[in-house]
């Protein structure tokens, strides 16, 4: 089964330099941060703001940590190929969007580092720096990457011998250099098409998507919490409110810690036999995570 969703491949290069400024002093209230959308409760809701989805072609996106820039994609309809945009909050309003070559960015907690695939950029006074290589520790990285607050990389890596299985691992910064990836155990790496990790800033939990026998449909989102001794507890399916018979993937928590975003969709077969991903962004109160956290 083909398993490449909206945030499926963090491409190994980020080609354009953003000229947008960063660190605006304008405070945003809760609704302004999310384009005027009413925040969800404990049941996931479609996130499809008209400002970024005028024709309903919005797939999903990522905020910078200060919540004043939003990188997002549109696809299908007049967008024959996935198209990438960025919008900025200026003068107490969002927009207009600008098409960009920056694809599926992730950000460090302080917003000074943009990373994706095997490269990263640094924030400068005039925008993003040229792309820089992150090192050989990411040579097999594919299908997602996440960075904890102390700089530890969690990522998926696929090798030919995996035959679609995939694995999640991590690499820590030790004496100024990232060590070789450490493969996580069977608590995490069980199932097929293991991909798109999200590590909590304090590394207390890890979320990802995977096809498992106890799932609700295609890929589901699972979570594992870290035990006091540093080991990972057995993974839990996040349940029927999050996971359905469709494909759920790419979990990520907003920088303010309030909401869990993820993708939900399915593959459609075109007349020529090729497949096309049609997915949407959903959000839910991040308390769904805390309700699954084991009691001390």
C-alpha positions as YAML, in Angstrom:
chain: A
units: angstrom
residues:
- id: 1
  name: UNK
  ca: [0.00, 0.00, 0.00]
- id: 2
  name: UNK
  ca: [1.36, 3.40, -0.94]
- id: 3
  name: UNK
  ca: [1.78, 5.60, 2.12]
- id: 4
  name: UNK
  ca: [2.79, 9.13, 1.30]
- id: 5
  name: UNK
  ca: [0.39, 11.71, 2.73]
- id: 6
  name: UNK
  ca: [0.28, 15.49, 2.92]
- id: 7
  name: UNK
  ca: [3.32, 15.83, 5.13]
- id: 8
  name: UNK
  ca: [4.78, 12.62, 3.88]
- id: 9
  name: UNK
  ca: [8.17, 13.62, 2.50]
- id: 10
  name: UNK
  ca: [10.23, 16.41, 3.99]
- id: 11
  name: UNK
  ca: [12.23, 17.11, 0.86]
- id: 12
  name: UNK
  ca: [16.02, 17.12, 1.13]
- id: 13
  name: UNK
  ca: [16.30, 20.71, 0.01]
- id: 14
  name: UNK
  ca: [14.51, 23.94, 0.86]
- id: 15
  name: UNK
  ca: [15.15, 26.10, -2.15]
- id: 16
  name: UNK
  ca: [13.99, 29.62, -1.46]
- id: 17
  name: UNK
  ca: [14.98, 32.20, 1.13]
- id: 18
  name: UNK
  ca: [12.11, 33.90, 2.93]
- id: 19
  name: UNK
  ca: [12.39, 37.67, 3.11]
- id: 20
  name: UNK
  ca: [9.74, 37.95, 5.81]
- id: 21
  name: UNK
  ca: [10.69, 39.53, 9.09]
- id: 22
  name: UNK
  ca: [10.40, 37.68, 12.36]
- id: 23
  name: UNK
  ca: [9.63, 38.41, 16.00]
- id: 24
  name: UNK
  ca: [6.87, 41.00, 15.60]
- id: 25
  name: UNK
  ca: [5.73, 42.57, 18.85]
- id: 26
  name: UNK
  ca: [2.02, 42.51, 17.97]
- id: 27
  name: UNK
  ca: [0.24, 40.12, 20.36]
- id: 28
  name: UNK
  ca: [-2.39, 37.86, 18.85]
- id: 29
  name: UNK
  ca: [-5.46, 36.77, 20.75]
- id: 30
  name: UNK
  ca: [-6.48, 33.13, 20.55]
- id: 31
  name: UNK
  ca: [-8.85, 33.45, 17.59]
- id: 32
  name: UNK
  ca: [-6.46, 35.70, 15.64]
- id: 33
  name: UNK
  ca: [-3.74, 33.05, 15.90]
- id: 34
  name: UNK
  ca: [-5.94, 30.56, 14.08]
- id: 35
  name: UNK
  ca: [-7.46, 32.82, 11.39]
- id: 36
  name: UNK
  ca: [-10.63, 33.50, 13.36]
- id: 37
  name: UNK
  ca: [-11.59, 29.84, 13.69]
- id: 38
  name: UNK
  ca: [-13.40, 28.79, 16.86]
- id: 39
  name: UNK
  ca: [-11.16, 26.48, 18.90]
- id: 40
  name: UNK
  ca: [-12.21, 22.82, 19.03]
- id: 41
  name: UNK
  ca: [-12.94, 20.75, 22.09]
- id: 42
  name: UNK
  ca: [-12.10, 17.10, 22.63]
- id: 43
  name: UNK
  ca: [-13.65, 16.03, 19.32]
- id: 44
  name: UNK
  ca: [-11.51, 16.76, 16.23]
- id: 45
  name: UNK
  ca: [-12.85, 19.44, 13.90]
- id: 46
  name: UNK
  ca: [-11.96, 20.27, 10.31]
- id: 47
  name: UNK
  ca: [-9.45, 23.14, 10.13]
- id: 48
  name: UNK
  ca: [-10.22, 24.87, 6.85]
- id: 49
  name: UNK
  ca: [-10.03, 28.68, 7.30]
- id: 50
  name: UNK
  ca: [-11.34, 30.55, 4.28]
- id: 51
  name: UNK
  ca: [-8.40, 32.94, 4.36]
- id: 52
  name: UNK
  ca: [-6.05, 30.07, 3.40]
- id: 53
  name: UNK
  ca: [-8.67, 27.87, 1.73]
- id: 54
  name: UNK
  ca: [-10.85, 30.07, -0.51]
- id: 55
  name: UNK
  ca: [-11.63, 27.16, -2.85]
- id: 56
  name: UNK
  ca: [-11.39, 24.45, -0.21]
- id: 57
  name: UNK
  ca: [-8.01, 23.31, -1.52]
- id: 58
  name: UNK
  ca: [-6.07, 23.86, 1.69]
- id: 59
  name: UNK
  ca: [-4.30, 20.72, 2.95]
- id: 60
  name: UNK
  ca: [-2.47, 21.82, 6.09]
- id: 61
  name: UNK
  ca: [0.37, 23.93, 7.39]
- id: 62
  name: UNK
  ca: [2.79, 24.95, 10.12]
- id: 63
  name: UNK
  ca: [3.07, 28.08, 12.28]
- id: 64
  name: UNK
  ca: [6.31, 29.68, 13.36]
- id: 65
  name: UNK
  ca: [6.73, 29.61, 17.16]
- id: 66
  name: UNK
  ca: [5.62, 33.24, 17.56]
- id: 67
  name: UNK
  ca: [2.45, 32.37, 15.60]
- id: 68
  name: UNK
  ca: [2.91, 35.24, 13.13]
- id: 69
  name: UNK
  ca: [3.83, 33.23, 10.02]
- id: 70
  name: UNK
  ca: [2.02, 30.24, 8.56]
- id: 71
  name: UNK
  ca: [3.48, 27.98, 5.86]
- id: 72
  name: UNK
  ca: [0.84, 25.90, 4.10]
- id: 73
  name: UNK
  ca: [-0.09, 23.91, 1.01]
- id: 74
  name: UNK
  ca: [-2.97, 23.71, -1.46]
- id: 75
  name: UNK
  ca: [-3.67, 20.89, -3.86]
- id: 76
  name: UNK
  ca: [-6.28, 19.61, -6.34]
- id: 77
  name: UNK
  ca: [-8.73, 21.64, -8.36]
- id: 78
  name: UNK
  ca: [-6.82, 24.42, -10.11]
- id: 79
  name: UNK
  ca: [-3.68, 23.37, -8.21]
- id: 80
  name: UNK
  ca: [-2.65, 20.50, -10.43]
- id: 81
  name: UNK
  ca: [0.47, 20.09, -8.32]
- id: 82
  name: UNK
  ca: [0.88, 20.76, -4.61]
- id: 83
  name: UNK
  ca: [1.60, 24.49, -4.20]
- id: 84
  name: UNK
  ca: [3.33, 26.06, -1.23]
- id: 85
  name: UNK
  ca: [2.45, 29.38, 0.41]
- id: 86
  name: UNK
  ca: [3.30, 31.54, 3.39]
- id: 87
  name: UNK
  ca: [1.16, 34.22, 5.03]
- id: 88
  name: UNK
  ca: [2.27, 36.72, 7.67]
- id: 89
  name: UNK
  ca: [0.42, 38.56, 10.44]
- id: 90
  name: UNK
  ca: [1.08, 42.27, 9.86]
- id: 91
  name: UNK
  ca: [-0.81, 45.37, 11.00]
- id: 92
  name: UNK
  ca: [-3.31, 43.30, 12.95]
- id: 93
  name: UNK
  ca: [-4.34, 41.09, 10.07]
- id: 94
  name: UNK
  ca: [-3.28, 37.99, 8.15]
- id: 95
  name: UNK
  ca: [-2.17, 38.04, 4.55]
- id: 96
  name: UNK
  ca: [-1.82, 38.28, 1.72]
- id: 97
  name: UNK
  ca: [-0.26, 34.89, 1.06]
- id: 98
  name: UNK
  ca: [2.89, 34.60, -1.01]
- id: 99
  name: UNK
  ca: [3.88, 31.52, -2.99]
- id: 100
  name: UNK
  ca: [7.12, 30.05, -1.64]
- id: 101
  name: UNK
  ca: [9.62, 27.32, -2.38]
- id: 102
  name: UNK
  ca: [9.99, 26.53, 1.33]
- id: 103
  name: UNK
  ca: [8.42, 23.12, 1.78]
- id: 104
  name: UNK
  ca: [7.07, 21.53, 4.97]
- id: 105
  name: UNK
  ca: [9.26, 23.51, 7.39]
- id: 106
  name: UNK
  ca: [9.78, 22.66, 11.03]
- id: 107
  name: UNK
  ca: [11.13, 25.17, 13.56]
- id: 108
  name: UNK
  ca: [13.27, 25.22, 16.66]
- id: 109
  name: UNK
  ca: [11.51, 26.41, 19.83]
- id: 110
  name: UNK
  ca: [12.98, 29.90, 19.57]
- id: 111
  name: UNK
  ca: [12.15, 30.21, 15.88]
- id: 112
  name: UNK
  ca: [15.73, 30.83, 14.79]
- id: 113
  name: UNK
  ca: [16.15, 27.48, 13.01]
- id: 114
  name: UNK
  ca: [14.12, 26.14, 10.09]
- id: 115
  name: UNK
  ca: [14.80, 22.52, 9.25]
- id: 116
  name: UNK
  ca: [13.49, 19.84, 6.97]
- id: 117
  name: UNK
  ca: [14.90, 16.75, 5.39]
- id: 118
  name: UNK
  ca: [18.67, 16.75, 5.62]
- id: 119
  name: UNK
  ca: [19.17, 20.51, 5.58]
- id: 120
  name: UNK
  ca: [18.46, 23.52, 7.75]
- id: 121
  name: UNK
  ca: [18.42, 27.32, 7.59]
- id: 122
  name: UNK
  ca: [19.11, 29.97, 10.19]
- id: 123
  name: UNK
  ca: [17.03, 33.10, 10.73]
- id: 124
  name: UNK
  ca: [18.88, 36.30, 9.81]
- id: 125
  name: UNK
  ca: [17.90, 39.98, 9.81]
- id: 126
  name: UNK
  ca: [16.88, 39.68, 6.15]
- id: 127
  name: UNK
  ca: [15.23, 36.26, 6.14]
- id: 128
  name: UNK
  ca: [16.45, 32.67, 6.02]
- id: 129
  name: UNK
  ca: [20.06, 31.82, 5.34]
- id: 130
  name: UNK
  ca: [21.18, 29.53, 2.54]
- id: 131
  name: UNK
  ca: [20.50, 25.84, 3.18]
- id: 132
  name: UNK
  ca: [23.14, 23.98, 5.17]
- id: 133
  name: UNK
  ca: [23.72, 20.26, 5.52]
- id: 134
  name: UNK
  ca: [22.81, 18.76, 8.88]
- id: 135
  name: UNK
  ca: [25.25, 15.88, 8.74]
- id: 136
  name: UNK
  ca: [25.57, 12.20, 7.91]
- id: 137
  name: UNK
  ca: [23.43, 11.14, 10.89]
- id: 138
  name: UNK
  ca: [20.40, 11.95, 8.71]
- id: 139
  name: UNK
  ca: [21.53, 10.12, 5.57]
- id: 140
  name: UNK
  ca: [18.64, 7.62, 5.74]
- id: 141
  name: UNK
  ca: [16.03, 10.09, 7.00]
- id: 142
  name: UNK
  ca: [12.64, 10.12, 5.27]
- id: 143
  name: UNK
  ca: [8.98, 10.68, 6.08]
- id: 144
  name: UNK
  ca: [9.20, 13.11, 8.95]
- id: 145
  name: UNK
  ca: [11.43, 14.75, 11.52]
- id: 146
  name: UNK
  ca: [10.89, 16.42, 14.90]
- id: 147
  name: UNK
  ca: [13.17, 18.28, 17.29]
- id: 148
  name: UNK
  ca: [12.91, 18.38, 21.09]
- id: 149
  name: UNK
  ca: [13.72, 21.50, 23.11]
- id: 150
  name: UNK
  ca: [17.20, 20.20, 23.97]
- id: 151
  name: UNK
  ca: [18.04, 19.69, 20.29]
- id: 152
  name: UNK
  ca: [17.50, 15.93, 19.98]
- id: 153
  name: UNK
  ca: [16.29, 14.83, 16.57]
- id: 154
  name: UNK
  ca: [13.59, 12.17, 16.25]
- id: 155
  name: UNK
  ca: [13.03, 10.96, 12.72]
- id: 156
  name: UNK
  ca: [11.86, 8.14, 10.49]
- id: 157
  name: UNK
  ca: [14.37, 6.28, 8.38]
- id: 158
  name: UNK
  ca: [13.66, 3.83, 5.59]
- id: 159
  name: UNK
  ca: [16.06, 1.31, 4.11]
- id: 160
  name: UNK
  ca: [15.50, -1.07, 1.23]
- id: 161
  name: UNK
  ca: [15.69, -4.04, 3.55]
- id: 162
  name: UNK
  ca: [12.79, -2.62, 5.59]
- id: 163
  name: UNK
  ca: [10.44, -3.29, 2.65]
- id: 164
  name: UNK
  ca: [7.98, -0.62, 3.75]
- id: 165
  name: UNK
  ca: [8.34, -1.22, 7.47]
- id: 166
  name: UNK
  ca: [10.34, 1.87, 8.42]
- id: 167
  name: UNK
  ca: [11.71, 2.72, 11.84]
- id: 168
  name: UNK
  ca: [11.85, 5.64, 14.21]
- id: 169
  name: UNK
  ca: [15.06, 6.65, 15.92]
- id: 170
  name: UNK
  ca: [16.79, 9.59, 17.50]
- id: 171
  name: UNK
  ca: [20.13, 11.37, 17.50]
- id: 172
  name: UNK
  ca: [21.43, 13.48, 20.39]
- id: 173
  name: UNK
  ca: [23.82, 16.39, 20.30]
- id: 174
  name: UNK
  ca: [26.92, 15.32, 22.23]
- id: 175
  name: UNK
  ca: [30.01, 17.53, 22.49]
- id: 176
  name: UNK
  ca: [28.81, 19.64, 19.60]
- id: 177
  name: UNK
  ca: [28.17, 16.72, 17.24]
- id: 178
  name: UNK
  ca: [25.14, 14.59, 16.54]
- id: 179
  name: UNK
  ca: [25.71, 10.92, 17.26]
- id: 180
  name: UNK
  ca: [24.70, 8.03, 15.03]
- id: 181
  name: UNK
  ca: [20.96, 7.31, 15.06]
- id: 182
  name: UNK
  ca: [19.67, 5.08, 17.85]
- id: 183
  name: UNK
  ca: [16.80, 2.88, 16.75]
- id: 184
  name: UNK
  ca: [13.85, 2.86, 19.14]
- id: 185
  name: UNK
  ca: [12.50, -0.43, 20.46]
- id: 186
  name: UNK
  ca: [9.56, -2.60, 19.54]
- id: 187
  name: UNK
  ca: [7.25, -0.48, 21.71]
- id: 188
  name: UNK
  ca: [7.52, 2.08, 18.90]
- id: 189
  name: UNK
  ca: [8.77, 0.17, 15.86]
- id: 190
  name: UNK
  ca: [5.99, -2.34, 15.34]
- id: 191
  name: UNK
  ca: [3.77, -2.28, 12.26]
- id: 192
  name: UNK
  ca: [4.18, -1.06, 8.69]
- id: 193
  name: UNK
  ca: [4.88, 2.36, 7.17]
- id: 194
  name: UNK
  ca: [6.09, 3.85, 10.44]
- id: 195
  name: UNK
  ca: [6.46, 7.57, 9.81]
- id: 196
  name: UNK
  ca: [5.95, 11.23, 10.76]
- id: 197
  name: UNK
  ca: [7.09, 11.40, 14.40]
- id: 198
  name: UNK
  ca: [6.28, 14.25, 16.75]
- id: 199
  name: UNK
  ca: [8.34, 14.45, 19.92]
- id: 200
  name: UNK
  ca: [7.11, 16.51, 22.86]
- id: 201
  name: UNK
  ca: [9.46, 19.40, 23.68]
- id: 202
  name: UNK
  ca: [10.38, 17.71, 26.98]
- id: 203
  name: UNK
  ca: [10.49, 14.25, 25.30]
- id: 204
  name: UNK
  ca: [7.79, 12.97, 27.66]
- id: 205
  name: UNK
  ca: [5.77, 11.48, 24.79]
- id: 206
  name: UNK
  ca: [6.13, 10.57, 21.13]
- id: 207
  name: UNK
  ca: [3.41, 10.42, 18.47]
- id: 208
  name: UNK
  ca: [3.61, 8.97, 14.95]
- id: 209
  name: UNK
  ca: [1.51, 7.23, 12.32]
- id: 210
  name: UNK
  ca: [1.68, 3.55, 11.44]
- id: 211
  name: UNK
  ca: [-0.37, 0.70, 10.00]
- id: 212
  name: UNK
  ca: [-0.99, -1.85, 12.80]
- id: 213
  name: UNK
  ca: [-3.32, -4.81, 13.13]
- id: 214
  name: UNK
  ca: [-5.25, -3.16, 15.98]
- id: 215
  name: UNK
  ca: [-5.89, 0.00, 13.95]
- id: 216
  name: UNK
  ca: [-9.21, 1.42, 12.79]
- id: 217
  name: UNK
  ca: [-8.48, 1.59, 9.08]
- id: 218
  name: UNK
  ca: [-5.41, 2.62, 7.14]
- id: 219
  name: UNK
  ca: [-2.61, 4.39, 9.00]
- id: 220
  name: UNK
  ca: [-3.53, 5.47, 12.53]
- id: 221
  name: UNK
  ca: [-1.87, 7.81, 15.00]
- id: 222
  name: UNK
  ca: [-0.24, 6.20, 18.03]
- id: 223
  name: UNK
  ca: [1.36, 7.61, 21.15]
- id: 224
  name: UNK
  ca: [3.92, 6.35, 23.65]
- id: 225
  name: UNK
  ca: [4.81, 7.99, 26.96]
- id: 226
  name: UNK
  ca: [8.22, 7.88, 28.52]
- id: 227
  name: UNK
  ca: [8.60, 6.06, 31.86]
- id: 228
  name: UNK
  ca: [10.45, 7.66, 34.75]
- id: 229
  name: UNK
  ca: [13.43, 5.39, 34.05]
- id: 230
  name: UNK
  ca: [13.67, 6.72, 30.49]
- id: 231
  name: UNK
  ca: [12.14, 3.71, 28.76]
- id: 232
  name: UNK
  ca: [9.17, 3.99, 26.42]
- id: 233
  name: UNK
  ca: [5.83, 2.51, 27.45]
- id: 234
  name: UNK
  ca: [3.91, 0.33, 24.97]
- id: 235
  name: UNK
  ca: [2.31, 2.39, 22.23]
- id: 236
  name: UNK
  ca: [-1.39, 3.24, 22.44]
- id: 237
  name: UNK
  ca: [-3.75, 3.84, 19.55]
- id: 238
  name: UNK
  ca: [-5.16, 7.32, 20.13]
- id: 239
  name: UNK
  ca: [-8.70, 6.01, 19.80]
- id: 240
  name: UNK
  ca: [-11.75, 6.29, 17.53]
- id: 241
  name: UNK
  ca: [-12.13, 10.05, 17.93]
- id: 242
  name: UNK
  ca: [-8.72, 10.61, 16.33]
- id: 243
  name: UNK
  ca: [-8.48, 7.52, 14.12]
- id: 244
  name: UNK
  ca: [-11.06, 6.36, 11.60]
- id: 245
  name: UNK
  ca: [-11.31, 3.99, 8.63]
- id: 246
  name: UNK
  ca: [-9.49, 6.69, 6.66]
- id: 247
  name: UNK
  ca: [-5.79, 7.47, 6.90]
- id: 248
  name: UNK
  ca: [-4.66, 9.65, 9.82]
- id: 249
  name: UNK
  ca: [-1.10, 10.92, 9.82]
- id: 250
  name: UNK
  ca: [1.38, 13.66, 10.67]
- id: 251
  name: UNK
  ca: [0.45, 14.57, 14.26]
- id: 252
  name: UNK
  ca: [1.92, 17.78, 15.63]
- id: 253
  name: UNK
  ca: [1.17, 20.03, 18.60]
- id: 254
  name: UNK
  ca: [1.12, 23.79, 18.22]
- id: 255
  name: UNK
  ca: [3.95, 25.77, 19.78]
- id: 256
  name: UNK
  ca: [1.57, 27.19, 22.39]
- id: 257
  name: UNK
  ca: [0.76, 23.62, 23.46]
- id: 258
  name: UNK
  ca: [-2.98, 24.11, 23.04]
- id: 259
  name: UNK
  ca: [-3.92, 22.00, 20.00]
- id: 260
  name: UNK
  ca: [-3.10, 18.78, 18.25]
- id: 261
  name: UNK
  ca: [-3.20, 19.01, 14.46]
- id: 262
  name: UNK
  ca: [-3.17, 16.01, 12.12]
- id: 263
  name: UNK
  ca: [-4.09, 15.01, 8.58]
- id: 264
  name: UNK
  ca: [-7.03, 12.83, 7.58]
- id: 265
  name: UNK
  ca: [-7.76, 11.63, 4.08]
- id: 266
  name: UNK
  ca: [-7.48, 8.89, 1.50]
- id: 267
  name: UNK
  ca: [-5.89, 7.94, -1.79]
- id: 268
  name: UNK
  ca: [-8.01, 8.27, -4.92]
- id: 269
  name: UNK
  ca: [-7.29, 6.43, -8.15]
- id: 270
  name: UNK
  ca: [-7.24, 8.52, -11.30]
- id: 271
  name: UNK
  ca: [-8.51, 7.33, -14.69]
- id: 272
  name: UNK
  ca: [-4.93, 6.66, -15.78]
- id: 273
  name: UNK
  ca: [-4.39, 4.36, -12.79]
- id: 274
  name: UNK
  ca: [-2.18, 6.76, -10.83]
- id: 275
  name: UNK
  ca: [-3.06, 7.68, -7.28]
- id: 276
  name: UNK
  ca: [-3.77, 11.09, -5.78]
- id: 277
  name: UNK
  ca: [-3.79, 11.98, -2.09]
- id: 278
  name: UNK
  ca: [-6.81, 13.97, -0.95]
- id: 279
  name: UNK
  ca: [-6.45, 15.02, 2.66]
- id: 280
  name: UNK
  ca: [-7.55, 17.72, 5.06]
- id: 281
  name: UNK
  ca: [-6.25, 19.23, 8.27]
- id: 282
  name: UNK
  ca: [-8.01, 18.55, 11.56]
- id: 283
  name: UNK
  ca: [-7.42, 19.97, 15.03]
- id: 284
  name: UNK
  ca: [-8.45, 19.04, 18.56]
- id: 285
  name: UNK
  ca: [-7.74, 20.25, 22.08]
- id: 286
  name: UNK
  ca: [-4.35, 18.92, 23.23]
- id: 287
  name: UNK
  ca: [-6.01, 17.67, 26.40]
- id: 288
  name: UNK
  ca: [-6.71, 14.48, 24.44]
- id: 289
  name: UNK
  ca: [-3.03, 13.74, 24.98]
- id: 290
  name: UNK
  ca: [-3.16, 14.38, 28.71]
- id: 291
  name: UNK
  ca: [-6.18, 12.11, 29.06]
- id: 292
  name: UNK
  ca: [-4.07, 9.26, 27.73]
- id: 293
  name: UNK
  ca: [-1.05, 10.01, 29.91]
- id: 294
  name: UNK
  ca: [-0.56, 7.30, 32.57]
- id: 295
  name: UNK
  ca: [-1.10, 8.37, 36.14]
- id: 296
  name: UNK
  ca: [2.09, 8.63, 38.25]
...
